PDB file of C-alpha atoms in Angstrom:
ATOM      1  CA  UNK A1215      -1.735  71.134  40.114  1.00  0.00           C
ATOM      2  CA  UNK A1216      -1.275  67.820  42.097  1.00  0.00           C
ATOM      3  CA  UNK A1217      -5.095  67.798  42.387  1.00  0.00           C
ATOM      4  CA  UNK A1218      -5.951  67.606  39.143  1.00  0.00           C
ATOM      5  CA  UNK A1219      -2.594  64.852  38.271  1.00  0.00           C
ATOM      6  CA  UNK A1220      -4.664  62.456  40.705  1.00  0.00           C
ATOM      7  CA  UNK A1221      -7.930  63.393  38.644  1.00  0.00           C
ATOM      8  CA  UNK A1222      -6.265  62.488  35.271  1.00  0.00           C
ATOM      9  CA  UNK A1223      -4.444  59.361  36.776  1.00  0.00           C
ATOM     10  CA  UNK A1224      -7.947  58.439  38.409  1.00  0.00           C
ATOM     11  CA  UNK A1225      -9.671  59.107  35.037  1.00  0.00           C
ATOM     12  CA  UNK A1226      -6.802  57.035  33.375  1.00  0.00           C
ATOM     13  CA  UNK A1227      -7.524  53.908  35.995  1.00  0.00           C
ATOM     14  CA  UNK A1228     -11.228  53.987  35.377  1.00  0.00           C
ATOM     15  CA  UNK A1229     -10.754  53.371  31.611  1.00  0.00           C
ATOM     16  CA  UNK A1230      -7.832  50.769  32.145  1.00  0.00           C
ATOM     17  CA  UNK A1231     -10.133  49.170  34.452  1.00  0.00           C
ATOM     18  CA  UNK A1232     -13.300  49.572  31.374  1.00  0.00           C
ATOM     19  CA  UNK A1233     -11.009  48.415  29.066  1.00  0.00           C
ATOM     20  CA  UNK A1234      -9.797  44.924  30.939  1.00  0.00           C
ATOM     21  CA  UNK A1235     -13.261  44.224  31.692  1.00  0.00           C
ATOM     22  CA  UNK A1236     -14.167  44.375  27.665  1.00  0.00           C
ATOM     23  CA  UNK A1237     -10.967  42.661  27.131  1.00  0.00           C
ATOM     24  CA  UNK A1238     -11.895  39.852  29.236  1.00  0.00           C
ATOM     25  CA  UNK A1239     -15.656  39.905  27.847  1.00  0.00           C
ATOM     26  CA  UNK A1240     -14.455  39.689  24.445  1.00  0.00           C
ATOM     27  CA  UNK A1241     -12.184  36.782  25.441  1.00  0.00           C
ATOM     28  CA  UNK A1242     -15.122  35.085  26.829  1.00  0.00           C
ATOM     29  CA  UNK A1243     -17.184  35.382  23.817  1.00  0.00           C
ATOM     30  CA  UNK A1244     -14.541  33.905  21.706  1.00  0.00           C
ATOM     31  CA  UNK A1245     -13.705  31.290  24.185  1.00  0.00           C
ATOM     32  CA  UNK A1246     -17.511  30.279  24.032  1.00  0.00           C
ATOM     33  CA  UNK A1247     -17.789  30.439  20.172  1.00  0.00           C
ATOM     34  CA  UNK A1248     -14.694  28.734  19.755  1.00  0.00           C
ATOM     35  CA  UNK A1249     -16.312  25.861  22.139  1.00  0.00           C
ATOM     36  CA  UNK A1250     -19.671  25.748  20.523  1.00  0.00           C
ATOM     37  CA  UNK A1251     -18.148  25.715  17.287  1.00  0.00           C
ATOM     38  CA  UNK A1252     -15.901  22.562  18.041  1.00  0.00           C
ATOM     39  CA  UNK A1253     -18.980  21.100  19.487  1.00  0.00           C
ATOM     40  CA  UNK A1254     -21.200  21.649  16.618  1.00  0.00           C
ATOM     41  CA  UNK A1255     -18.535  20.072  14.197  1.00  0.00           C
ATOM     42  CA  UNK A1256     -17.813  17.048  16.194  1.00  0.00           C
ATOM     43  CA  UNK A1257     -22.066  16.123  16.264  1.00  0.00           C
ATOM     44  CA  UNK A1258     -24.058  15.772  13.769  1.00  0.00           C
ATOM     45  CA  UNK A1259     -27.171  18.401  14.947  1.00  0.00           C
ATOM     46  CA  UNK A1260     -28.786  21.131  13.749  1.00  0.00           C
ATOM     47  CA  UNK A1261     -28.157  23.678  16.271  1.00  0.00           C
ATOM     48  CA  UNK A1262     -26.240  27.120  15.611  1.00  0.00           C
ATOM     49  CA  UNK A1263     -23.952  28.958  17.831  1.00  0.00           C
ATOM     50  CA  UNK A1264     -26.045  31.264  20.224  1.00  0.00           C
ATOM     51  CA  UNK A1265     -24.027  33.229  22.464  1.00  0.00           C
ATOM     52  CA  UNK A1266     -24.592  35.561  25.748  1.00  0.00           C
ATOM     53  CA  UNK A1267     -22.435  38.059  24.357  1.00  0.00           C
ATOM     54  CA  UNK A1268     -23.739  41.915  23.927  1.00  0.00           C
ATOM     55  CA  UNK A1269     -21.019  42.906  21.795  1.00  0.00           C
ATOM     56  CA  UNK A1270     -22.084  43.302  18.253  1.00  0.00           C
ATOM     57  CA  UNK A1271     -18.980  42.531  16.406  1.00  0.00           C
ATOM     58  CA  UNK A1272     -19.300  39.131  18.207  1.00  0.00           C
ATOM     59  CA  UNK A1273     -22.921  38.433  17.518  1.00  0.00           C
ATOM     60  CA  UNK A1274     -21.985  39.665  13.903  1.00  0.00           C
ATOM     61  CA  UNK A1275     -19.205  37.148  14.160  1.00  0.00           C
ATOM     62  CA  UNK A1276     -21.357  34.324  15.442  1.00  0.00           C
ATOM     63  CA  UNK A1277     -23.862  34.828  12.335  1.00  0.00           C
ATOM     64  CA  UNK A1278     -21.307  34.497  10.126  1.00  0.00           C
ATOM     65  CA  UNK A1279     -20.078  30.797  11.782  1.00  0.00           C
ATOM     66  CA  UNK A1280     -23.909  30.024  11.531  1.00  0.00           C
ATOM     67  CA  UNK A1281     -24.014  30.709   7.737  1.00  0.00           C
ATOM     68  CA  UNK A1282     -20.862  28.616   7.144  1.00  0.00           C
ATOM     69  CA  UNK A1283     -22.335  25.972   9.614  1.00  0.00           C
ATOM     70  CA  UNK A1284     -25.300  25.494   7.628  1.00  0.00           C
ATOM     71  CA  UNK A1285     -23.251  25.130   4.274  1.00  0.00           C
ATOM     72  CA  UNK A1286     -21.069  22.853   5.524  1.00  0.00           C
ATOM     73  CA  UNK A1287     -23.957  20.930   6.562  1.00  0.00           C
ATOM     74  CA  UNK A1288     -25.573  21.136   3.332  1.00  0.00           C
ATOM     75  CA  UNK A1289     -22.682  19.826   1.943  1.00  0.00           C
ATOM     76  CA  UNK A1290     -21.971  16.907   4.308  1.00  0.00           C
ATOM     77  CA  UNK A1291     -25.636  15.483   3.508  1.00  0.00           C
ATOM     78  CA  UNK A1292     -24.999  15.726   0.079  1.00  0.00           C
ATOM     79  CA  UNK A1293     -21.656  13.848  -0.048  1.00  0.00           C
ATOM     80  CA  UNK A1294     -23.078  11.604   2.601  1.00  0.00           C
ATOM     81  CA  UNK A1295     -26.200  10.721  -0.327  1.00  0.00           C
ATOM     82  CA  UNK A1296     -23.732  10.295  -3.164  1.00  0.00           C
ATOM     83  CA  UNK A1297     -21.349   8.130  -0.913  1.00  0.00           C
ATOM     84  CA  UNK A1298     -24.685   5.735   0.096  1.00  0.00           C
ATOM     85  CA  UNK A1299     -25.604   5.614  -3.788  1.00  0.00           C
ATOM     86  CA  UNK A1300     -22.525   4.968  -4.603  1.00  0.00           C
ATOM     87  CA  UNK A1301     -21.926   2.207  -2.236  1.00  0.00           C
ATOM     88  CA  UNK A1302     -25.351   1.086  -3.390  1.00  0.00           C
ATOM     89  CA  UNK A1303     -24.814   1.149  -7.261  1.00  0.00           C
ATOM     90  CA  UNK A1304     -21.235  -0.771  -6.276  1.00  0.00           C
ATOM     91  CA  UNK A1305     -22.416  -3.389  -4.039  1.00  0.00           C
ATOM     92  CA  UNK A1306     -25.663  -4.413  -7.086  1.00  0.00           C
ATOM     93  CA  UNK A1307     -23.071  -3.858 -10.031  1.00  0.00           C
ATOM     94  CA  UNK A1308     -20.472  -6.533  -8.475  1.00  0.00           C
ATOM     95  CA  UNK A1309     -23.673  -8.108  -7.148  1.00  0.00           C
ATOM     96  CA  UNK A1310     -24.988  -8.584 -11.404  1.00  0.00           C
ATOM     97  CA  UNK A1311     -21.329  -9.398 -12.384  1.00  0.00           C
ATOM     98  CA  UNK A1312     -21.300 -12.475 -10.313  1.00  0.00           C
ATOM     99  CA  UNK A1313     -23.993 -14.403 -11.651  1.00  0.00           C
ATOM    100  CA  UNK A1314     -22.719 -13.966 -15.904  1.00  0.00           C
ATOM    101  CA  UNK A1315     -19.037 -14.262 -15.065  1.00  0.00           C
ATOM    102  CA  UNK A1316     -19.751 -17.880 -12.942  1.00  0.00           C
ATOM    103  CA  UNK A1317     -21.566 -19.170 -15.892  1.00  0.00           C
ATOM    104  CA  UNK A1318     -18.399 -17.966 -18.250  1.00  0.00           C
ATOM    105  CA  UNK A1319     -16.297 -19.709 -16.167  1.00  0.00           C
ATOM    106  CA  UNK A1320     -18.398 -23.309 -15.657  1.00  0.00           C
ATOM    107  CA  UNK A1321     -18.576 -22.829 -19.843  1.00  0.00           C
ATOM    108  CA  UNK A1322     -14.677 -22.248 -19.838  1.00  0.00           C
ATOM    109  CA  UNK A1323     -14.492 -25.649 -17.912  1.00  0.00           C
ATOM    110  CA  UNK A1324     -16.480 -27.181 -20.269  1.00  0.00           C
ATOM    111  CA  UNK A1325     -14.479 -26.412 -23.132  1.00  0.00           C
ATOM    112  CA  UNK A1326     -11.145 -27.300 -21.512  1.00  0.00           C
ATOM    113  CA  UNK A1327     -12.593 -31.084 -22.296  1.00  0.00           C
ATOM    114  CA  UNK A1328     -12.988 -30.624 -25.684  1.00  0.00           C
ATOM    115  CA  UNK A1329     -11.114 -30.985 -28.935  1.00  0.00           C
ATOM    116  CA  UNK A1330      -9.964 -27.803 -30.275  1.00  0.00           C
ATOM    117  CA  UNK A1331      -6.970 -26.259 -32.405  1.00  0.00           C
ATOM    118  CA  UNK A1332      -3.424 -24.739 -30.901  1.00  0.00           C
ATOM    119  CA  UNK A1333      -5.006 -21.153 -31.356  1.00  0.00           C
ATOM    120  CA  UNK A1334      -7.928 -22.487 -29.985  1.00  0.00           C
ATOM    121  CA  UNK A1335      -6.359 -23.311 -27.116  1.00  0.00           C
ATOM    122  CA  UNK A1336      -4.644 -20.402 -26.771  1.00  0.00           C
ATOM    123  CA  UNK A1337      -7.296 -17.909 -27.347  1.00  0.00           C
ATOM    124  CA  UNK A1338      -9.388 -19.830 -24.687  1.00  0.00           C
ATOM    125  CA  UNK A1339      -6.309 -19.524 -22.315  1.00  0.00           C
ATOM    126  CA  UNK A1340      -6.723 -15.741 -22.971  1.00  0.00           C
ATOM    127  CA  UNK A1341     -10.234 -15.580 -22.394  1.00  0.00           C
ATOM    128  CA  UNK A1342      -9.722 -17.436 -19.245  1.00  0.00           C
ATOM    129  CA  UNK A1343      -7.361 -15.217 -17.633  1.00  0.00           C
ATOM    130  CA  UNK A1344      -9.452 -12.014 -18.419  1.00  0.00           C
ATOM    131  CA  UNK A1345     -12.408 -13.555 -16.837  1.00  0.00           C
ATOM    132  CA  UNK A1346     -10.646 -13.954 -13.893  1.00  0.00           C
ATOM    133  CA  UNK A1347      -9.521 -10.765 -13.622  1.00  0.00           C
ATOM    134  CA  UNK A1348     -13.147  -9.455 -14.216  1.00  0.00           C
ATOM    135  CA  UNK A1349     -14.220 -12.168 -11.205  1.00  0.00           C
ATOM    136  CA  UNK A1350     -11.559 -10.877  -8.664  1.00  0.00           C
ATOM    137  CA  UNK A1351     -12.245  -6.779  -9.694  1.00  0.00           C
ATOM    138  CA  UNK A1352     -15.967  -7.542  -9.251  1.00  0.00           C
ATOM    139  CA  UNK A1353     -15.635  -9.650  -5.954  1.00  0.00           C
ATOM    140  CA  UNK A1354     -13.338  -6.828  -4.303  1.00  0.00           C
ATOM    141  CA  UNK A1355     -16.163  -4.270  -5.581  1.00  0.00           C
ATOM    142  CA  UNK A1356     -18.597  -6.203  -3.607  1.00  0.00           C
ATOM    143  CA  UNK A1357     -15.902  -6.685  -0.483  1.00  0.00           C
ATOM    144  CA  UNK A1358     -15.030  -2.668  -0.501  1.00  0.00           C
ATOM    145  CA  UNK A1359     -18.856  -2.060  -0.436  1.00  0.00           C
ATOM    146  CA  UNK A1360     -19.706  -4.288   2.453  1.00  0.00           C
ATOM    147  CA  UNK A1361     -17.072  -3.248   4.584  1.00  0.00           C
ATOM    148  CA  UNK A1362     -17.110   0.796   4.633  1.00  0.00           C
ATOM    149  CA  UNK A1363     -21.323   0.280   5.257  1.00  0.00           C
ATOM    150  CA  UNK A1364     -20.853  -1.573   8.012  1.00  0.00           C
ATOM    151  CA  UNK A1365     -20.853   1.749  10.454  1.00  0.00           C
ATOM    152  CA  UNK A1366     -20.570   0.390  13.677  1.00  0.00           C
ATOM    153  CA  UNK A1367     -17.820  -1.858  12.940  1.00  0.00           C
ATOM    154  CA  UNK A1368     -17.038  -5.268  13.129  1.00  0.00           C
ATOM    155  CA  UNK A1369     -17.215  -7.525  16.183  1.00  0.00           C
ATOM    156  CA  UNK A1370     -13.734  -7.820  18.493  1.00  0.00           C
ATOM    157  CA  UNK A1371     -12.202 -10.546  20.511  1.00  0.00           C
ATOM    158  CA  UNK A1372      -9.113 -11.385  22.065  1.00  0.00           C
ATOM    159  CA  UNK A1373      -6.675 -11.570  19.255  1.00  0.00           C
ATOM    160  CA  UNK A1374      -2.419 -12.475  19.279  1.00  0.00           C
ATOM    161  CA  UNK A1375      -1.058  -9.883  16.612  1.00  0.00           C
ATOM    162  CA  UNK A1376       1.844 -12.154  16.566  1.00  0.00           C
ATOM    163  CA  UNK A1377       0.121 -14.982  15.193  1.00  0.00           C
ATOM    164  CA  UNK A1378      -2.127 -13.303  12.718  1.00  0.00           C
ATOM    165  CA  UNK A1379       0.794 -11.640  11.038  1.00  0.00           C
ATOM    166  CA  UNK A1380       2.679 -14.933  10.661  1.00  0.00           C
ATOM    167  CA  UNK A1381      -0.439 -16.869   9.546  1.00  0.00           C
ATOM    168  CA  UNK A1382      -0.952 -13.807   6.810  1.00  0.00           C
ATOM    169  CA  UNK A1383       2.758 -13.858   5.451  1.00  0.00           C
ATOM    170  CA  UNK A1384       2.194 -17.604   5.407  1.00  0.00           C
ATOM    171  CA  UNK A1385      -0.423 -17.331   2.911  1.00  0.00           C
ATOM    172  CA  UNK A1386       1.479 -14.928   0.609  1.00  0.00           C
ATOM    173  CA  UNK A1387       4.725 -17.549   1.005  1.00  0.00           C
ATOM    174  CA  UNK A1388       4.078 -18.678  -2.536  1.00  0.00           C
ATOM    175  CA  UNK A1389       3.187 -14.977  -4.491  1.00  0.00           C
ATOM    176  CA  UNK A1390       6.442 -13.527  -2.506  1.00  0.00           C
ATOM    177  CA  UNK A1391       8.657 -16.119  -3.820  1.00  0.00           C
ATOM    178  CA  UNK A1392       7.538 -15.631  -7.740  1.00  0.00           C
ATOM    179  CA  UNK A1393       8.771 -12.230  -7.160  1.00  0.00           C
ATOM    180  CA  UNK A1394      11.759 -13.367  -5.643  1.00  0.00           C
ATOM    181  CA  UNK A1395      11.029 -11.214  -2.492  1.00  0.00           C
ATOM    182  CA  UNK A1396      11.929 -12.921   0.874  1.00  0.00           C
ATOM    183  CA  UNK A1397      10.577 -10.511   3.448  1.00  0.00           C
ATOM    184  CA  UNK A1398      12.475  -9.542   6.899  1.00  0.00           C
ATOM    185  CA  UNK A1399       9.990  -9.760   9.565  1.00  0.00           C
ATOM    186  CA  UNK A1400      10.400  -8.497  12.723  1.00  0.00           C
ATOM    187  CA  UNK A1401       8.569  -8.994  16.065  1.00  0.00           C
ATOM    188  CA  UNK A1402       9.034  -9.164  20.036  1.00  0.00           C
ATOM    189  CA  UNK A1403       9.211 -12.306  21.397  1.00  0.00           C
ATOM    190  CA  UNK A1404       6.345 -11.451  23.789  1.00  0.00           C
ATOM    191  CA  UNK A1405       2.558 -12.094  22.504  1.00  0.00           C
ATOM    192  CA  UNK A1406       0.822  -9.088  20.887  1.00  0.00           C
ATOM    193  CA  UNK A1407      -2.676  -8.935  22.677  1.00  0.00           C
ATOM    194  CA  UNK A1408      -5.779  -6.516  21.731  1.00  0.00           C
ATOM    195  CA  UNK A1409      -9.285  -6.569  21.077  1.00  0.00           C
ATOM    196  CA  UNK A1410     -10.080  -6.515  17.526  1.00  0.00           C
ATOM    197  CA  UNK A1411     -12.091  -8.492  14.890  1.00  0.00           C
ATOM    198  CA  UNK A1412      -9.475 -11.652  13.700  1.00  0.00           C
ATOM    199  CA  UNK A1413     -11.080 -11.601  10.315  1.00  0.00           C
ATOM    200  CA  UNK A1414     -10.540  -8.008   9.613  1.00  0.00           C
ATOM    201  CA  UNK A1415      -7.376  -7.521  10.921  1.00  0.00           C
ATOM    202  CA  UNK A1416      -6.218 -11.159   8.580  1.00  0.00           C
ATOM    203  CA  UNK A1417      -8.112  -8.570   5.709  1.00  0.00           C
ATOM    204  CA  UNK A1418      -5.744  -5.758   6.767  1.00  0.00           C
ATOM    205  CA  UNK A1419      -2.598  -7.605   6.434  1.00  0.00           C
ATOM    206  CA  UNK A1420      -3.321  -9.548   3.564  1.00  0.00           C
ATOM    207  CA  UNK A1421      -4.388  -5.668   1.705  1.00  0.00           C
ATOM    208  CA  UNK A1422      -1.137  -5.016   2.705  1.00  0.00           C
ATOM    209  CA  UNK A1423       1.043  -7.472   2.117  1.00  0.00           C
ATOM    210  CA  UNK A1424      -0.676  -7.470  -1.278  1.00  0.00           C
ATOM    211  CA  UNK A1425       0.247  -3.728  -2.036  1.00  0.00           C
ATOM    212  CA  UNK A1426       4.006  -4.371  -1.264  1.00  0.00           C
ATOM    213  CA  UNK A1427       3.762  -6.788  -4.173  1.00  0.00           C
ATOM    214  CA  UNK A1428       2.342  -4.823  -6.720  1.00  0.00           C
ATOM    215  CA  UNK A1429       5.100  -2.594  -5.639  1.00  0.00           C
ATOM    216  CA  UNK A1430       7.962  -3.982  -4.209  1.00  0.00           C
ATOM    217  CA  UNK A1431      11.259  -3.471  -5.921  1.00  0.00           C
ATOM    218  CA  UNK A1432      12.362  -7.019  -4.443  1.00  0.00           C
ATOM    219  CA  UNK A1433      12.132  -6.899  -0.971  1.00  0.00           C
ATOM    220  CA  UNK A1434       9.742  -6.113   1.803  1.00  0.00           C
ATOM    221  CA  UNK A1435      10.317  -5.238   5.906  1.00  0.00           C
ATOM    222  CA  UNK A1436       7.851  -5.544   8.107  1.00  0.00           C
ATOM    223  CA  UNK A1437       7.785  -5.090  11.651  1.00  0.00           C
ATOM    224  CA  UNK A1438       5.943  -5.207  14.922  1.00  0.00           C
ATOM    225  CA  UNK A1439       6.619  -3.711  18.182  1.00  0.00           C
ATOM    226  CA  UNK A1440       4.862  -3.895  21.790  1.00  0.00           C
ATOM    227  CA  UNK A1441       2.635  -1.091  21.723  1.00  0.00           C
ATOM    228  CA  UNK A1442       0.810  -2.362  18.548  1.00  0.00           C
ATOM    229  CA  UNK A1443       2.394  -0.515  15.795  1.00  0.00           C
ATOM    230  CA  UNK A1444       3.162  -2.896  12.742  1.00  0.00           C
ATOM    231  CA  UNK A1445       5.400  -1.316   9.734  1.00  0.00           C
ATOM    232  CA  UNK A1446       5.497  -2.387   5.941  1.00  0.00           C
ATOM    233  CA  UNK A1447       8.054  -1.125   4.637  1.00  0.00           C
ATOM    234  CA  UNK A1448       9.594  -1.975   0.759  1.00  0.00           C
ATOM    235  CA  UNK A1449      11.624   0.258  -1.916  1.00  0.00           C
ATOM    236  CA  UNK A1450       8.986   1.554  -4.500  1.00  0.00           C
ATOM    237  CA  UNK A1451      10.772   3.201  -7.058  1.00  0.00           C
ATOM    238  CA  UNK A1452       7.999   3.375  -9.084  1.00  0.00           C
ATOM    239  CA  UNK A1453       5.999   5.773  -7.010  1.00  0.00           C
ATOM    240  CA  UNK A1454       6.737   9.255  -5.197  1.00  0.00           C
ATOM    241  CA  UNK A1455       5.565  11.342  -2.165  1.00  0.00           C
ATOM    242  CA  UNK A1456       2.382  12.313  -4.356  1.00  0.00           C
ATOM    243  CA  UNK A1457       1.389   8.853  -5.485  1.00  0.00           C
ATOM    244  CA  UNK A1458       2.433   7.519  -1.945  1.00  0.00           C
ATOM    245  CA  UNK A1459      -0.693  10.542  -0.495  1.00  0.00           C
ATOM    246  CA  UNK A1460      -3.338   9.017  -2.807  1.00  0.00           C
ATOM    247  CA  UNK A1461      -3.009   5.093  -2.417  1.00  0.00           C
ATOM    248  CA  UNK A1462      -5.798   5.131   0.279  1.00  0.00           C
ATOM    249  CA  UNK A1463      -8.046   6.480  -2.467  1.00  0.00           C
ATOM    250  CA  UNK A1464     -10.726   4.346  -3.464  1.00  0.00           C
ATOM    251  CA  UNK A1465     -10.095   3.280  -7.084  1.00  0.00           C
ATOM    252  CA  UNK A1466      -6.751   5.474  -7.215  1.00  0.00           C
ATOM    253  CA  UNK A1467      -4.293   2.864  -8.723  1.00  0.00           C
ATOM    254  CA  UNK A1468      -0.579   3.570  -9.828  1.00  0.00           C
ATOM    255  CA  UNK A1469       0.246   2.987 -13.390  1.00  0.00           C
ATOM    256  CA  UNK A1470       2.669   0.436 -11.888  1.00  0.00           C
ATOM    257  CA  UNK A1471       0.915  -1.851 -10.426  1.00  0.00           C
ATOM    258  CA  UNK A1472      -0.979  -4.568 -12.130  1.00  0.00           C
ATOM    259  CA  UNK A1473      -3.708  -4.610 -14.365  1.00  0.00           C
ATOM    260  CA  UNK A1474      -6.145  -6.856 -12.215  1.00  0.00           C
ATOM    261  CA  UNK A1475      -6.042  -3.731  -9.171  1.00  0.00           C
ATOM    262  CA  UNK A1476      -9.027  -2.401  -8.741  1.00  0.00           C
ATOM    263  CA  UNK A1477      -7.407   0.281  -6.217  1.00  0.00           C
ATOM    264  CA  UNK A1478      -9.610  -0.577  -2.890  1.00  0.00           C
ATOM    265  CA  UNK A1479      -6.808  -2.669  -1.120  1.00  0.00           C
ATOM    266  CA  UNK A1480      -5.811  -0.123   0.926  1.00  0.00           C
ATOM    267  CA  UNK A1481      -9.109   1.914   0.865  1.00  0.00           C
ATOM    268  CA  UNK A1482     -10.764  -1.167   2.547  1.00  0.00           C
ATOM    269  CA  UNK A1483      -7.838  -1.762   5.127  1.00  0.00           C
ATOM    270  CA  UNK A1484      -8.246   1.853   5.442  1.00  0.00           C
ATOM    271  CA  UNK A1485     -11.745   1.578   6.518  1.00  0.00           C
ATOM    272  CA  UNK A1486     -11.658  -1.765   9.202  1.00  0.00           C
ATOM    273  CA  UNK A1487      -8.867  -0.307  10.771  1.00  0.00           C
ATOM    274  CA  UNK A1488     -10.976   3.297  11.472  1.00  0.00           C
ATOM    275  CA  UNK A1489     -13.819   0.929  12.746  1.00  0.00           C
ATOM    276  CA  UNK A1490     -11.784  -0.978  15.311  1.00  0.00           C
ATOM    277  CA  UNK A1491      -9.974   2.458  16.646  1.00  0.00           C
ATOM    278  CA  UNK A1492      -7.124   2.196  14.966  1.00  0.00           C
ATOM    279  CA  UNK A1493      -4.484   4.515  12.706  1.00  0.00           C
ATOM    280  CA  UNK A1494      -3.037   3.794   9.479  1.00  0.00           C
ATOM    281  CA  UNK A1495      -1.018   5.999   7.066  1.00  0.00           C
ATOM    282  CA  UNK A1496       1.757   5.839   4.195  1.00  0.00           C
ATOM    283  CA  UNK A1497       4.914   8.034   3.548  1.00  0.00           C
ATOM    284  CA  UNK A1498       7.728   8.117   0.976  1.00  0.00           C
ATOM    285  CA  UNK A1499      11.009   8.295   2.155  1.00  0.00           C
ATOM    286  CA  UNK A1500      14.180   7.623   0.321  1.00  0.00           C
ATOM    287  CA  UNK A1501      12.747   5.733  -1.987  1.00  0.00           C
ATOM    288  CA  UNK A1502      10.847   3.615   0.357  1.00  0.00           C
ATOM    289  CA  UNK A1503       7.186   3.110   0.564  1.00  0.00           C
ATOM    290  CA  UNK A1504       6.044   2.327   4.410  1.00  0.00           C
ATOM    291  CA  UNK A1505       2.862   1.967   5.956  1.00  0.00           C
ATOM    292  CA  UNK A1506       2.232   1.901   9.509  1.00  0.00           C
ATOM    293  CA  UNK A1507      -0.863   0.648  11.372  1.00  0.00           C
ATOM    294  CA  UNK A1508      -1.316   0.996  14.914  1.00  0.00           C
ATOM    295  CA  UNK A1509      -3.822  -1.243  17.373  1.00  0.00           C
ATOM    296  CA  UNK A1510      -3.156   0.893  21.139  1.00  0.00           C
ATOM    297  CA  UNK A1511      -6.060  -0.646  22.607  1.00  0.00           C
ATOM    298  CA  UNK A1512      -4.737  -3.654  24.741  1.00  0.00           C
ATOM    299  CA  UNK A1513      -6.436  -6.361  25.696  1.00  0.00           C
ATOM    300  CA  UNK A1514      -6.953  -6.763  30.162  1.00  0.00           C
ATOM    301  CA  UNK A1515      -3.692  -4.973  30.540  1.00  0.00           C
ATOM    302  CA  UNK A1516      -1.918  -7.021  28.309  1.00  0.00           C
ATOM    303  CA  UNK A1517       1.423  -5.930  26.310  1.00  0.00           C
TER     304      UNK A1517
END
């Protein structure tokens, strides 16, 4: 009787032993496709998920990745080719705008100097001030167009966060006060440092700044810390958590905000922060809009 208990228990140890070595090839084979697939995402190449695996569930597995692989790929090439024509189509639509609407405007000159009735003058006044609105949607058009094609990014240089910031909110001084909005700014007394392009990162606070005053309910915080973070933060009450998760939409704009917004303010600063390594994002939050930006790369060391 005890002879054949050690048979069973030996019988029992063999399979164990069978069933930890499948266990562990199957945890291999997922381990690898798991890899592979991650790799194949991250590049851009044409190569499918092979694997050394025997077992067929896994191969079967595998072939079904490779299928989904090569739709996804489909797909990517086709958004890619509609994102590159529509870049294209933007960039020689501003591109004919400019020409016609800086004739309007040298003709608009020209009639300022002569004689012409009160409703004249008024209707040209009108005129005017449409036209410019058609000059400023067609030159951001043209801006948004150049900026997300430039794939490689812009080039960086030392830069003082600090002092682009203040030199920014400067230049807004006069649009802040007509809306009666005196912002609270915030900053270490330490210098900023990191590599970035000054131009772009001027473009990303100015997009910003901008936004708050389309809409601002009066006020407007914005802060900046050591480690490259900057905050601007304003009570919105005309927008909500849903609104607040579709301003970096190209050509999304909020029934809100003014009629000249062409709704590529944020897209843009969107896009030359991604190109210099940085993160930017929006939330709602007690009535509050606030978008952060963060620069992490530092410049030799420096804070």
């Amino acid at each position: 009787m005890i002879f054949w208990l050690w048979i069973l228990i030996g019988i029992l140890v063999l399979i164990l032993f069978f069933l930890a070595i499948k266990i562990y090839l199957l945890k291999k084979a997922a381990r690898e496709i798991r890899e592979k697939f991650a790799d194949r995402i991250a590049s851009d190449t044409n190569t499918l998920i092979d694997i050394g695996s025997r077992d067929q569930d896994m191969k079967y597995l595998a072939e079904e990745i490779n299928i989904q692989l090569k739709q996804l790929r489909n797909d990517r090439l086709r958004y890619q080719q509609g994102d590159w024509e529509l870049k294209d189509a933007v960039t020689n639509i501003s591109h004919d705008l400019r020409t016609p609407l800086t004739a309007i405007c040298g003709y608009l000159d020209l009639l300022e100097d002569e004689e012409k009735s009160e409703n004249a003058a008024r209707y040209l006044k009108i005129i005017r001030g449409r036209t410019e609105i058609l000059k400023q949607l067609s030159e951001e058009l043209f801006r948004y167009s150049v900026f997300t094609t430039v794939s490689n990014g812009t080039k960086s240089e030392p830069v003082v966060l600090n002092r682009i910031l203040e030199d920014s909110v400067s230049g807004f001084y006069a649009a802040l006060r007509s809306r009666g909005i005196t912002p609270e700014i915030r900053m270490p007394d330490g210098r900023v440092h990191r590599m970035l392009n000054r131009n772009a990162v001027s473009r990303i606070f100015g997009n910003l700044i901008g936004n708050a005053l389309k809409y601002s309910d009066g006020d407007l915080i914005i802060e900046l810390d050591e480690s490259g973070r900057l905050l601007f933060a304003n009570h919105a009450s005309g927008l909500d958590e849903i609104e607040t998760g579709r301003l970096f939409d190209r050509f999304y704009t909020v029934e809100t905000a003014s009629s000249g917004s062409t709704g590529l303010g944020l897209s843009i600063a969107r896009a030359l922060t991604e190109q210099m390594g940085g993160k930017i994002g929006a939330v709602y939050e007690e009535g509050m809009l606030k978008v952060s930006v963060v620069f992490s790369e530092k410049v030799d060391g420096k804070a």
